[in-house]
Amino acid sequence: MVTIKDIAARLKVSASTVGRALADDPRISGAMKQKVHEVANEIGYVANRAARMMRGVSSNLVGLIVPDIRNNFYSTIAHALSKCLEQDGFQLTLSETDDDRAVELRHVRELISANVAGMILVPSAKLLPETVRLLKSMPHIQLLREQSSLGGQWFGLDDSKSLALAVEHLLQLGHRRIAYIGPSEELSTGASRLKGYRDELKAAHRWDAQLEMCGSPSDADFGRDALRRLLALPKPPTGVVLGGVQHTHSVVDECIALGIRVPDELSIVGYGDEAGFRWWGAGLTTISLPVSELATACGLWFLHQLRQRPAAMPRYRSVSSPTLLVRGTTRALTPSSPAAAPKRTRARAAAT
Amino acid sequence: MVTIKDIAARLKVSASTVGRALADDPRISGAMKQKVHEVANEIGYVANRAARMMRGVSSNLVGLIVPDIRNNFYSTIAHALSKCLEQDGFQLTLSETDDDRAVELRHVRELISANVAGMILVPSAKLLPETVRLLKSMPHIQLLREQSSLGGQWFGLDDSKSLALAVEHLLQLGHRRIAYIGPSEELSTGASRLKGYRDELKAAHRWDAQLEMCGSPSDADFGRDALRRLLALPKPPTGVVLGGVQHTHSVVDECIALGIRVPDELSIVGYGDEAGFRWWGAGLTTISLPVSELATACGLWFLHQLRQRPAAMPRYRSVSSPTLLVRGTTRALTPSSPAAAPKRTRARAAAT
DNA sequence: CTGAAAGCGCTAACAC
DNA sequence: GTGTTAGCGCTTTCAG
């Protein structure tokens, strides 16, 4: 390994001179800097980040912690952040938690010991106290989900509004029995989405606890089971709004498996907007979220925060708004087409 | 920052004892190790990797370099690798190239100066000489695309077989004019896929250069344009096989935009297998690739390679096999349903 | 303008 | 078993 000492020896100057020349210290003469750079290039000098980091400087690493990178949401975030941070010479590291607190803590530990400049994370449902303690000791931003125990910065979506939009849309189409399938309430996002759904329905006096289905997004079967249970109800729903990307996936799959005719038998509003959603039937009516923009804003703020380091950052919450993308999986409920009756028989038939 | 000295002070022992206890050195008594770990947890000690690295050890970082993490292919790879490497305490860093050689080189430089233990990369079409030089100086594995100038290890798919499978399927269904839309030949994968397509068709004496469309996968519009041009041909194809995930996306979009009835007017075989592909019409017939398995195998081999470090690794190539997933976008071509005629008029109508 | 020297936190050789 | 000591490559006082 070639060090500043090697280049100092070649130039017959001290190591500190070389160090300063490389750091573009104003006290060093232009001529010296010139020579140092020449020799450095010549003998192929590469700064040793490890040594530099030991002197207190943090690395150019930024930790990104998400549940599962395969989820379109999170890969979009990773992409946007990577692009944004790269401009300032930062490198993103990727950690996946699978929503497991213990795994999450392990990752946070690892990242701290790797001397990351900070972390951007989608926190799991309930952080371990130790994780909170560690995070508080360094720059970090929460994405999407908000853990109030952390305080600090949060960039998220208006989750209750997104579901309110979806419900409102179905109400306007004349639906009265509108079901919800979404993430568990433990997640801040899950709680907000459920609230958005519930409040909107309650305001219309159409709320029915039986139509609420909350379950883990990482359980691939939850959405399918939930849909089947809803359809088996004595008075099944005529519309379903989804509160998660994974849930949307599994509900679409189940609709296809059961042979349900959408939107004739059932109206559906999805959550999120990935390419495949356009392709189902006449296109999935869905809630579109500005995920990429959100992540970019988060990245920019993160960089800003690093520059401001000394002063503790004030609390800051940024909320981005969803929009409803009306496509082909929702339709007006006319008195002549009572969706319930035919649906159940078809579902039963297909399931057996 | 809490260091081994802090915990040494609390225990009234020397720093080296603590260091050894943490490193599970056999010379340290079990009781001592026990106590050290307790105190470490209590005061929240995290090892300082920078200091460790300075002692010669390379970091626990592994660089992953892909064109675009939003691509389902690459996020699947990132997930599998992350899971695999995590077991051995390695952390994945994420770098996106957008298939830009210069960006790629920058990333490689950055990663080297960050002291990564090695890199796993999907190389761009033609690596810069400097990139080759740098990569050769450290453990690395190529994924999917193969750059022969690098030598070394490669984990990829049997690209020509995948396209051969697709073409064979359509030939058996009676198709005679089968078009191809895929990545440019500059990419090793693009070249192989085109070859698979071409060889299979030539063997059946049905090859027609006009039906080959190769273009950059990062150009979102290429697939759509290619499809339109094919359909505008005097003798348009009755079937299309795709050679890339992005191309599949855009062709599906264009089919929907043009209102083409698939498979009645046109049979289509997609490339790759993401959730959304199941949802289009009766499901997209597609080539399924064992991407996750491939990445895991690659990760395992990478770890193996790190352990063997001293000896230069021999050349090694691993080829995984694709399978054809027959769903609803391909059908037999019967003499009574000449696909060409109605298709063109519909396409024209929809386009204007 | 430049040099000498003192560490950063950890590991490893060498003592006891 | 455990303590002492000497650095790893770099930055950063403090002296010239």
XYZ file of C-alpha atoms (C1' of nucleotides) in Angstrom:
736
model
C 0.000 0.000 0.000
C 1.277 3.415 -0.970
C 0.938 6.071 1.732
C 1.631 9.756 2.114
C 4.971 8.797 3.616
C 6.046 7.256 0.329
C 5.290 10.387 -1.520
C 6.881 12.474 1.246
C 10.061 10.427 0.921
C 10.179 10.924 -2.837
C 9.836 14.642 -2.387
C 12.104 14.799 0.648
C 9.487 16.655 2.636
C 7.542 15.674 5.724
C 4.395 13.622 5.763
C 2.411 16.512 7.150
C 3.331 18.695 4.219
C 2.054 16.074 1.856
C -1.081 15.601 3.912
C -1.758 19.297 3.840
C -1.023 19.583 0.148
C -3.529 16.812 -0.537
C -6.079 18.506 1.694
C -5.508 21.723 -0.244
C -4.458 23.554 2.878
C -3.994 27.282 2.175
C -0.651 27.334 3.966
C 1.014 25.173 1.332
C 2.597 26.768 -1.714
C 1.092 26.158 -5.095
C 4.324 24.695 -6.386
C 4.460 22.159 -3.600
C 0.865 21.122 -4.122
C 1.595 20.704 -7.792
C 4.538 18.431 -7.154
C 2.709 16.410 -4.557
C -0.170 15.725 -6.890
C 2.181 14.716 -9.640
C 4.007 12.196 -7.515
C 0.741 10.970 -6.044
C -0.593 10.184 -9.484
C 2.659 8.709 -10.591
C 2.979 6.160 -7.832
C -0.760 5.542 -7.677
C -1.577 6.900 -4.267
C -5.122 6.297 -2.952
C -6.138 7.863 0.309
C -6.828 5.365 3.034
C -10.346 6.067 4.165
C -9.975 3.923 7.230
C -7.164 6.012 8.580
C -8.989 9.175 7.722
C -12.103 7.959 9.463
C -10.165 7.182 12.572
C -9.360 10.826 12.871
C -13.009 11.483 13.546
C -14.202 12.145 10.043
C -17.225 10.016 9.268
C -17.328 7.933 6.130
C -19.141 8.749 2.927
C -21.527 5.916 3.649
C -25.208 6.433 4.260
C -27.193 3.480 5.545
C -30.559 2.747 3.998
C -32.704 0.385 6.017
C -35.880 -0.964 4.452
C -38.079 -4.001 4.998
C -37.548 -5.590 1.569
C -35.860 -4.090 -1.441
C -37.944 -6.197 -3.815
C -40.940 -4.109 -2.911
C -41.391 -1.567 -5.664
C -41.837 1.167 -3.064
C -38.465 0.592 -1.544
C -36.501 0.021 -4.700
C -37.868 3.302 -6.011
C -36.708 4.928 -2.811
C -33.288 3.319 -3.037
C -32.907 4.543 -6.588
C -33.912 8.111 -5.858
C -31.729 8.314 -2.774
C -28.770 6.773 -4.505
C -28.984 9.333 -7.298
C -29.381 12.159 -4.869
C -26.596 11.252 -2.474
C -24.179 10.243 -5.170
C -23.969 13.853 -6.279
C -22.343 14.741 -3.011
C -20.034 11.758 -3.076
C -22.054 9.611 -0.714
C -22.526 5.885 -1.089
C -25.666 4.072 -0.074
C -25.486 0.829 1.868
C -28.471 -1.465 1.798
C -29.920 -3.277 4.788
C -33.115 -5.304 4.834
C -35.023 -5.967 8.011
C -38.015 -8.083 6.969
C -39.711 -6.036 9.665
C -37.831 -7.928 12.310
C -36.775 -5.706 15.199
C -33.799 -7.819 16.150
C -32.471 -7.843 12.613
C -33.021 -4.117 12.490
C -30.961 -3.572 15.608
C -28.179 -5.726 14.225
C -28.100 -3.635 11.095
C -28.042 -0.381 13.003
C -25.134 -1.673 15.064
C -23.285 -2.782 11.961
C -23.814 0.549 10.284
C -22.624 2.509 13.263
C -19.538 0.427 13.507
C -18.995 0.987 9.795
C -18.967 4.668 10.672
C -21.806 5.700 8.396
C -22.451 9.415 8.138
C -26.080 8.738 8.934
C -29.036 6.519 8.208
C -32.311 6.732 6.391
C -34.755 4.122 7.533
C -38.239 2.781 7.228
C -38.557 1.734 10.856
C -40.162 -1.520 11.879
C -43.391 -1.550 13.828
C -41.899 -1.053 17.240
C -38.225 -0.248 17.577
C -36.238 -1.892 20.314
C -35.197 0.620 22.987
C -31.564 -0.014 22.173
C -32.180 0.820 18.519
C -33.770 4.100 19.527
C -30.845 4.942 21.740
C -28.315 4.231 19.015
C -30.207 6.124 16.356
C -30.551 9.175 18.537
C -26.788 9.393 18.686
C -26.471 10.036 14.970
C -28.049 11.784 11.999
C -31.019 9.827 10.770
C -34.292 10.344 8.955
C -37.394 8.235 9.040
C -39.157 7.428 5.817
C -42.826 6.578 5.376
C -43.366 5.061 8.769
C -43.003 7.275 11.767
C -41.772 6.205 15.136
C -42.581 8.958 17.571
C -40.102 7.608 20.107
C -37.358 8.726 17.767
C -38.458 12.284 17.324
C -36.321 13.942 14.699
C -37.062 14.026 11.014
C -39.740 12.208 9.121
C -40.666 12.180 5.454
C -43.933 10.465 4.817
C -47.175 10.305 2.962
C -50.572 11.511 3.959
C -51.713 7.993 4.666
C -55.116 8.766 6.020
C -55.862 11.020 3.106
C -54.934 8.339 0.612
C -57.459 5.941 2.024
C -60.018 8.687 2.432
C -59.667 9.417 -1.276
C -60.203 5.800 -2.133
C -63.274 5.477 0.063
C -64.699 8.760 -1.139
C -64.377 7.584 -4.711
C -66.356 4.427 -4.017
C -68.977 6.271 -1.994
C -69.536 8.628 -4.875
C -70.022 5.653 -7.137
C -72.839 4.560 -4.877
C -71.078 1.852 -2.918
C -72.260 1.402 0.634
C -70.467 -1.685 1.839
C -66.794 -0.879 1.378
C -64.164 -3.164 2.846
C -60.557 -2.466 3.751
C -57.571 -4.785 3.546
C -54.358 -3.246 4.789
C -51.331 -3.498 7.040
C -51.593 -4.070 10.756
C -52.217 -1.142 13.035
C -48.874 -1.556 14.703
C -47.278 0.298 11.843
C -47.822 4.031 11.923
C -48.753 3.879 8.263
C -51.192 1.047 8.890
C -52.871 2.960 11.673
C -53.188 6.125 9.577
C -54.566 4.311 6.591
C -57.117 2.503 8.668
C -58.084 5.782 10.282
C -58.509 7.443 6.892
C -60.744 4.616 5.788
C -62.710 4.470 8.997
C -63.272 8.194 9.421
C -64.471 8.595 5.886
C -66.918 5.747 6.242
C -68.109 6.821 9.648
C -68.808 10.286 8.301
C -71.047 8.619 5.748
C -72.576 6.386 8.416
C -71.496 3.306 6.527
C -68.886 1.931 8.850
C -68.943 -1.768 9.677
C -66.191 -3.297 11.794
C -66.595 -6.610 10.002
C -65.266 -5.086 6.820
C -61.898 -4.108 8.280
C -59.075 -6.525 7.676
C -55.629 -5.691 9.006
C -52.676 -8.020 8.752
C -48.974 -8.167 8.220
C -47.853 -7.065 4.784
C -45.055 -9.598 4.853
C -47.547 -12.423 5.094
C -48.186 -13.107 1.428
C -51.370 -15.045 2.134
C -53.063 -12.502 4.327
C -54.591 -10.514 1.514
C -55.958 -13.596 -0.192
C -57.487 -14.969 2.972
C -58.937 -11.608 3.880
C -60.637 -11.289 0.515
C -62.128 -14.753 0.775
C -63.414 -14.076 4.252
C -64.987 -10.822 3.142
C -66.748 -12.487 0.249
C -68.060 -15.207 2.522
C -69.779 -12.676 4.761
C -73.591 -12.759 4.907
C -73.572 -9.285 3.456
C -70.352 -9.084 1.463
C -68.869 -5.768 0.376
C -69.390 -4.323 -3.086
C -66.076 -2.520 -3.027
C -62.655 -3.079 -1.510
C -59.962 -0.513 -0.843
C -56.416 -1.678 -0.257
C -53.919 -0.235 2.164
C -50.655 -1.765 1.040
C -48.673 -2.753 -2.018
C -48.301 -6.372 -0.974
C -51.964 -6.575 -0.110
C -52.806 -5.240 -3.518
C -50.671 -7.903 -5.133
C -52.315 -10.707 -3.266
C -55.844 -9.409 -3.709
C -55.353 -9.103 -7.447
C -53.971 -12.631 -7.517
C -56.927 -13.899 -5.544
C -59.449 -12.125 -7.732
C -57.944 -13.868 -10.700
C -57.855 -17.202 -8.901
C -61.496 -16.919 -7.857
C -62.545 -15.702 -11.254
C -64.210 -12.608 -9.860
C -65.311 -10.196 -12.543
C -63.952 -6.801 -11.652
C -65.485 -4.247 -11.551
C -68.839 -5.873 -12.398
C -68.995 -7.985 -9.277
C -66.612 -6.049 -7.121
C -64.932 -2.669 -7.311
C -61.328 -2.443 -6.206
C -59.023 0.444 -5.401
C -55.368 -0.566 -5.150
C -52.516 0.955 -3.233
C -49.396 2.190 -4.936
C -48.685 2.419 -8.613
C -46.351 0.015 -10.267
C -46.266 -0.938 -13.929
C -48.197 -4.169 -13.521
C -51.190 -2.403 -12.021
C -51.966 -0.889 -15.404
C -52.195 -4.279 -16.982
C -54.875 -5.946 -14.958
C -58.190 -5.897 -16.779
C -59.005 -2.353 -17.760
C -56.295 -1.144 -15.391
C -56.356 -1.047 -11.617
C -57.873 2.039 -10.083
C -55.297 2.913 -7.486
C -53.773 5.389 -5.120
C -50.672 6.883 -6.654
C -47.967 8.044 -4.300
C -45.095 10.407 -5.047
C -42.534 7.983 -3.657
C -39.670 9.023 -5.857
C -40.161 12.703 -5.085
C -40.495 11.926 -1.415
C -37.208 10.059 -1.390
C -35.429 12.824 -3.256
C -36.701 15.414 -0.812
C -35.542 13.193 1.992
C -32.106 12.816 0.454
C -31.704 16.544 -0.022
C -32.743 17.214 3.531
C -30.342 14.576 4.746
C -27.427 16.265 3.016
C -28.541 19.573 4.434
C -28.654 18.055 7.883
C -25.127 16.722 7.589
C -23.833 20.153 6.759
C -25.635 21.683 9.725
C -24.329 18.964 11.951
C -23.242 20.927 15.057
C -26.666 22.206 16.016
C -29.120 19.478 16.856
C -31.726 19.325 14.153
C -35.167 20.507 15.114
C -38.080 18.188 14.668
C -39.325 18.229 11.109
C -42.166 16.407 9.426
C -42.836 16.432 5.726
C -46.076 15.039 4.366
C -46.571 14.312 0.692
C -49.974 13.957 -0.871
C -51.359 10.984 -2.715
C -53.628 11.174 -5.747
C -56.285 8.809 -6.952
C -55.722 7.239 -10.340
C -59.094 6.200 -11.658
C -58.844 3.358 -14.132
C -60.990 0.363 -14.787
C -61.539 -1.590 -11.601
C -64.192 0.601 -10.046
C -67.657 1.320 -11.355
C -70.914 2.819 -10.243
C -73.162 0.555 -8.307
C -76.586 0.648 -9.909
C -79.671 -0.721 -8.177
C -80.103 -3.179 -11.045
C -76.762 -4.807 -10.388
C -76.578 -5.950 -6.806
C -73.007 -7.044 -6.733
C -73.318 -9.252 -3.714
C -75.424 -12.147 -4.846
C -73.651 -13.376 -7.962
C -70.286 -12.721 -6.478
C -70.623 -15.099 -3.606
C -71.739 -17.994 -5.690
C -68.933 -17.496 -8.140
C -66.407 -17.223 -5.374
C -67.677 -20.355 -3.731
C -67.681 -22.239 -6.987
C -64.159 -21.256 -7.829
C -62.868 -21.979 -4.363
C -64.101 -25.544 -4.292
C -17.856 7.329 21.409
C -17.495 4.376 23.691
C -14.310 2.333 23.181
C -12.765 -0.796 24.576
C -10.870 1.435 26.976
C -14.103 2.529 28.600
C -15.129 -0.991 29.208
C -11.602 -1.864 30.344
C -11.741 0.946 32.888
C -15.078 -0.221 34.242
C -13.692 -3.706 34.684
C -10.309 -2.517 35.889
C -8.517 -4.656 33.320
C -6.383 -3.719 30.332
C -7.656 -2.796 26.926
C -6.065 -5.834 25.360
C -7.929 -8.169 27.657
C -11.146 -6.602 26.557
C -10.101 -6.718 22.933
C -9.282 -10.374 23.224
C -12.487 -11.166 25.093
C -14.476 -9.497 22.336
C -12.514 -11.430 19.716
C -13.272 -14.643 21.607
C -9.598 -15.353 22.073
C -9.077 -18.818 23.630
C -6.636 -17.447 26.192
C -9.333 -15.467 27.977
C -11.367 -17.073 30.756
C -15.029 -17.648 30.225
C -15.905 -15.560 33.250
C -13.971 -12.605 31.914
C -15.609 -12.866 28.495
C -18.969 -12.981 30.170
C -18.319 -9.840 32.151
C -16.882 -8.003 29.182
C -19.924 -8.711 27.093
C -22.215 -7.605 29.862
C -20.500 -4.285 30.296
C -20.246 -3.848 26.546
C -23.984 -4.219 26.187
C -24.655 -2.075 29.173
C -22.703 0.948 28.030
C -23.575 0.386 24.375
C -20.193 -0.415 22.931
C -19.916 -0.702 19.160
C -16.667 -1.781 17.588
C -14.974 0.872 15.503
C -14.456 -0.687 12.150
C -12.211 2.075 10.931
C -9.683 1.290 13.581
C -9.975 -2.392 12.841
C -9.514 -1.815 9.147
C -6.388 0.142 9.778
C -4.884 -2.983 11.197
C -4.929 -4.411 7.698
C -8.280 -6.129 7.669
C -10.483 -5.170 4.750
C -13.962 -3.922 5.493
C -17.113 -5.986 5.654
C -18.455 -4.076 2.691
C -19.288 -5.714 -0.598
C -20.065 -3.459 -3.520
C -23.034 -4.313 -5.707
C -23.077 -2.494 -9.022
C -26.196 -2.715 -11.163
C -27.730 -0.609 -13.918
C -30.947 0.305 -12.075
C -32.243 -1.101 -8.822
C -35.842 -0.404 -9.817
C -35.602 -3.194 -12.335
C -37.193 -6.249 -10.783
C -34.243 -8.360 -11.892
C -31.759 -6.310 -9.969
C -33.783 -5.757 -6.847
C -34.284 -9.504 -6.644
C -30.549 -9.915 -6.951
C -29.867 -7.292 -4.313
C -32.261 -8.998 -1.946
C -30.796 -12.450 -2.414
C -27.230 -11.222 -2.108
C -28.000 -9.138 0.915
C -29.538 -12.119 2.693
C -26.668 -14.330 1.725
C -23.817 -12.020 2.653
C -25.449 -10.817 5.829
C -25.022 -14.263 7.311
C -21.292 -13.825 7.209
C -21.460 -10.300 8.552
C -21.061 -8.549 5.215
C -22.867 -5.392 4.221
C -23.956 -4.629 0.691
C -23.379 -1.205 -0.799
C -25.492 -0.192 -3.731
C -24.243 1.578 -6.837
C -26.254 2.301 -9.948
C -24.617 2.891 -13.292
C -27.495 3.530 -15.701
C -25.219 1.627 -18.063
C -22.878 4.564 -18.206
C -19.221 3.515 -18.330
C -17.921 6.690 -16.749
C -20.341 6.455 -13.848
C -19.343 2.839 -13.472
C -15.683 3.720 -13.200
C -16.428 6.391 -10.631
C -18.279 3.868 -8.527
C -15.506 1.321 -8.750
C -13.015 3.947 -7.638
C -15.195 4.985 -4.738
C -15.680 1.429 -3.628
C -12.004 0.667 -3.705
C -11.183 3.684 -1.628
C -13.926 2.624 0.773
C -11.926 -0.562 1.206
C -14.635 -2.963 0.092
C -13.826 -6.638 0.432
C -14.908 -7.129 -3.159
C -17.538 -6.323 -5.751
C -20.338 -8.056 -7.532
C -21.334 -6.325 -10.714
C -23.534 -6.392 -13.756
C -20.997 -4.792 -16.078
C -21.969 -2.183 -18.613
C -21.699 -2.910 -22.309
C -18.035 -2.116 -22.673
C -15.916 -1.464 -19.610
C -13.359 1.297 -19.657
C -9.792 -0.063 -19.596
C -9.171 1.632 -16.272
C -12.204 -0.093 -14.771
C -10.865 -3.451 -15.925
C -7.483 -2.702 -14.402
C -8.977 -1.740 -11.050
C -11.336 -4.687 -10.899
C -8.576 -7.136 -11.651
C -6.802 -5.969 -8.520
C -9.553 -7.215 -6.248
C -12.103 -9.971 -5.714
C -15.049 -9.518 -8.004
C -17.755 -11.521 -9.735
C -19.738 -10.680 -12.816
C -23.458 -11.249 -12.831
C -25.672 -11.869 -15.844
C -23.610 -9.966 -18.345
C -20.164 -11.239 -19.101
C -17.203 -9.119 -19.989
C -14.511 -11.417 -21.312
C -11.832 -8.778 -20.801
C -12.238 -9.298 -17.081
C -11.815 -13.034 -17.029
C -12.532 -14.321 -13.567
C -15.901 -15.433 -12.323
C -19.261 -15.123 -13.995
C -22.731 -16.195 -12.916
C -25.241 -15.941 -15.683
C -28.233 -17.334 -17.472
C -28.418 -19.436 -20.554
C -29.563 -16.507 -22.609
C -29.612 -18.145 -25.976
C -31.557 -21.078 -24.633
C -34.190 -18.819 -23.146
C -34.941 -17.248 -26.483
C -34.717 -20.577 -28.239
C -37.396 -21.874 -25.885
C -39.633 -18.955 -26.658
C -39.225 -19.314 -30.405
C -39.666 -23.063 -30.292
C -42.910 -22.607 -28.420
C -44.302 -20.301 -31.082
C -43.084 -22.490 -33.911
C -44.887 -25.442 -32.400
C -48.031 -23.382 -32.258
C -47.742 -22.918 -36.000
C -46.323 -19.418 -36.116
C -44.038 -18.677 -39.021
C -43.361 -14.988 -38.790
C -41.885 -14.498 -35.335
C -40.355 -11.177 -34.395
C -37.824 -10.334 -31.694
C -37.542 -7.203 -29.594
C -34.591 -7.181 -27.242
C -31.528 -5.406 -25.932
C -28.738 -4.210 -28.151
C -26.046 -6.620 -29.223
C -23.380 -4.694 -27.383
C -24.425 -6.410 -24.195
C -23.261 -9.989 -23.906
C -26.756 -10.947 -22.851
C -28.278 -9.116 -25.795
C -26.002 -10.883 -28.218
C -26.768 -14.299 -26.743
C -30.493 -13.773 -26.741
C -30.480 -12.602 -30.325
C -28.381 -15.591 -31.259
C -30.796 -17.971 -29.524
C -33.673 -16.420 -31.408
C -31.879 -16.330 -34.729
C -30.437 -19.840 -34.629
C -33.745 -21.366 -33.737
C -35.523 -19.575 -36.541
C -32.804 -20.286 -39.074
C -32.978 -23.969 -38.230
C -36.665 -23.790 -39.123
C -35.886 -21.741 -42.227
C -38.103 -18.929 -41.008
C -35.545 -16.259 -40.324
C -36.190 -12.752 -41.574
C -33.813 -9.937 -40.682
C -36.666 -7.436 -40.807
C -38.196 -9.000 -37.741
C -35.201 -8.386 -35.494
C -35.369 -5.296 -33.337
C -32.504 -4.541 -30.990
C -32.289 -1.423 -28.879
C -31.200 -0.074 -25.562
C -33.184 -1.382 -22.627
C -32.844 1.941 -20.859
C -34.713 3.666 -23.670
C -38.277 3.292 -22.448
C -39.726 4.060 -25.858
C -37.713 1.613 -27.863
C -40.021 -1.344 -27.262
C -43.109 0.620 -28.174
C -41.607 1.980 -31.356
C -40.280 -1.410 -32.331
C -43.681 -2.988 -31.956
C -45.332 -0.309 -34.040
C -42.752 -0.670 -36.757
C -43.190 -4.429 -36.819
C -46.944 -4.133 -37.129
C -46.568 -1.661 -39.968
C -44.561 -4.119 -42.020
C -46.101 -5.365 -45.279
C -46.071 -8.834 -43.788
C -46.274 -8.283 -40.035
C -45.348 -10.986 -37.556
C -47.947 -13.221 -35.918
C -45.837 -13.664 -32.819
C -43.313 -11.616 -30.863
C -40.702 -12.846 -28.426
C -39.123 -10.403 -26.032
C -35.521 -10.321 -24.887
C -35.628 -8.003 -21.920
C -37.686 -7.023 -18.909
C -37.949 -3.374 -19.891
C -38.853 -4.326 -23.434
C -41.572 -6.545 -22.091
C -42.970 -3.685 -20.053
C -43.105 -1.331 -22.963
C -44.499 -3.868 -25.402
C -47.305 -4.747 -23.018
C -48.035 -1.058 -22.569
C -48.092 -0.539 -26.302
C -50.354 -3.514 -26.920
C -52.817 -1.997 -24.492
C -52.452 1.443 -26.040
C -53.034 0.099 -29.539
C -55.878 -2.096 -28.419
C -54.322 -5.215 -29.863
C -56.187 -8.353 -28.909
C -53.638 -10.781 -27.517
C -53.325 -13.632 -28.298
C -56.005 -13.526 -30.993
C -54.241 -11.016 -33.174
C -50.733 -11.475 -31.899
C -48.975 -13.996 -29.695
C -46.436 -12.690 -27.224
C -43.758 -14.333 -25.110
C -42.368 -12.048 -22.422
C -39.009 -12.013 -20.711
C -38.668 -12.390 -16.978
C -41.354 -13.109 -14.463
C -42.610 -10.421 -12.175
C -45.965 -10.297 -10.417
C -47.591 -7.961 -12.908
C -46.965 -10.317 -15.806
C -49.580 -12.688 -14.404
C -52.208 -10.005 -14.493
C -52.253 -9.014 -18.108
C -55.149 -10.625 -19.921
C -55.062 -14.343 -19.342
C -51.493 -13.986 -18.045
C -48.346 -13.308 -20.016
C -46.606 -16.355 -21.421
C -43.037 -15.680 -20.429
C -39.546 -16.907 -19.858
C -38.967 -17.474 -16.183
C -35.432 -17.065 -14.908
C -33.997 -18.345 -11.639
C -32.620 -14.946 -10.732
C -32.882 -15.336 -6.996
C -31.129 -18.693 -7.022
C -28.483 -17.342 -9.345
C -27.741 -14.468 -6.999
C -27.578 -16.741 -3.995
C -25.156 -19.040 -5.754
C -23.105 -16.024 -6.670
C -23.098 -14.769 -3.096
C -22.004 -18.122 -1.742
C -19.231 -18.357 -4.256
C -18.145 -14.852 -3.413
C -17.790 -15.721 0.256
C -15.886 -18.831 -0.712
C -13.598 -16.764 -2.855
C -12.840 -14.364 -0.028
C -11.786 -17.202 2.193
C -9.479 -18.595 -0.502
C -8.074 -15.170 -1.097
C -4.318 -15.895 -1.323
C -4.455 -18.062 -4.413
C -5.765 -16.303 -7.478
C -9.166 -17.677 -8.330
C -9.380 -19.782 -11.440
C -11.790 -18.820 -14.147
C -15.286 -20.053 -13.390
C -18.527 -19.759 -15.304
C -21.901 -20.789 -13.986
C -24.910 -20.958 -16.281
C -28.446 -21.234 -14.976
C -31.323 -22.455 -17.088
C -34.518 -20.640 -17.919
C -37.935 -22.247 -18.193
C -40.915 -21.292 -20.285
C -44.059 -20.366 -18.408
C -46.965 -20.900 -20.748
C -49.929 -18.737 -19.866
C -52.456 -16.914 -21.941
C -50.720 -14.664 -24.448
C -49.778 -17.277 -26.978
C -52.074 -19.467 -29.042
C -52.009 -21.761 -31.993
C -52.171 -20.091 -35.337
C -54.941 -21.709 -37.335
C -55.311 -21.161 -41.091
C -58.735 -19.664 -40.455
C -57.330 -16.866 -38.342
C -54.752 -14.959 -40.333
C -53.543 -12.663 -37.644
C -51.976 -10.107 -39.910
C -54.830 -8.448 -41.704
C -57.124 -7.350 -38.886
C -54.248 -6.449 -36.650
C -52.805 -3.783 -38.841
C -56.050 -1.971 -39.332
C -56.754 -1.981 -35.629
C -53.297 -0.738 -34.870
C -53.602 2.061 -37.343
C -56.974 3.040 -36.030
C -55.839 3.176 -32.471
C -52.676 5.062 -33.284
C -54.437 7.928 -34.975
C 5.509 28.101 4.657
C 7.017 23.577 6.780
C 8.454 19.973 10.443
C 7.925 17.287 14.741
C 5.076 14.916 17.518
C 0.902 13.331 19.471
C -2.657 10.590 19.122
C -7.524 8.362 16.897
C -9.220 2.744 18.490
C -7.691 -1.356 17.773
C -4.643 -5.563 17.246
C -0.636 -8.321 17.962
C 3.932 -9.327 19.499
C 6.111 -9.832 23.564
C 6.359 -10.113 28.469
C 5.042 -11.867 33.000
C -4.729 -15.570 31.796
C -3.580 -10.925 31.566
C -0.727 -6.521 31.040
C 2.632 -3.685 28.180
C 3.956 -1.794 24.239
C 4.228 -0.566 19.599
C 2.384 0.819 15.750
C -1.455 0.919 11.322
C -2.072 6.039 7.987
C -3.722 9.995 8.747
C -4.928 14.707 10.800
C -3.819 18.242 13.862
C -1.811 20.867 17.327
C 2.310 23.305 18.407
C 6.706 24.910 17.178
C 9.687 26.909 14.409
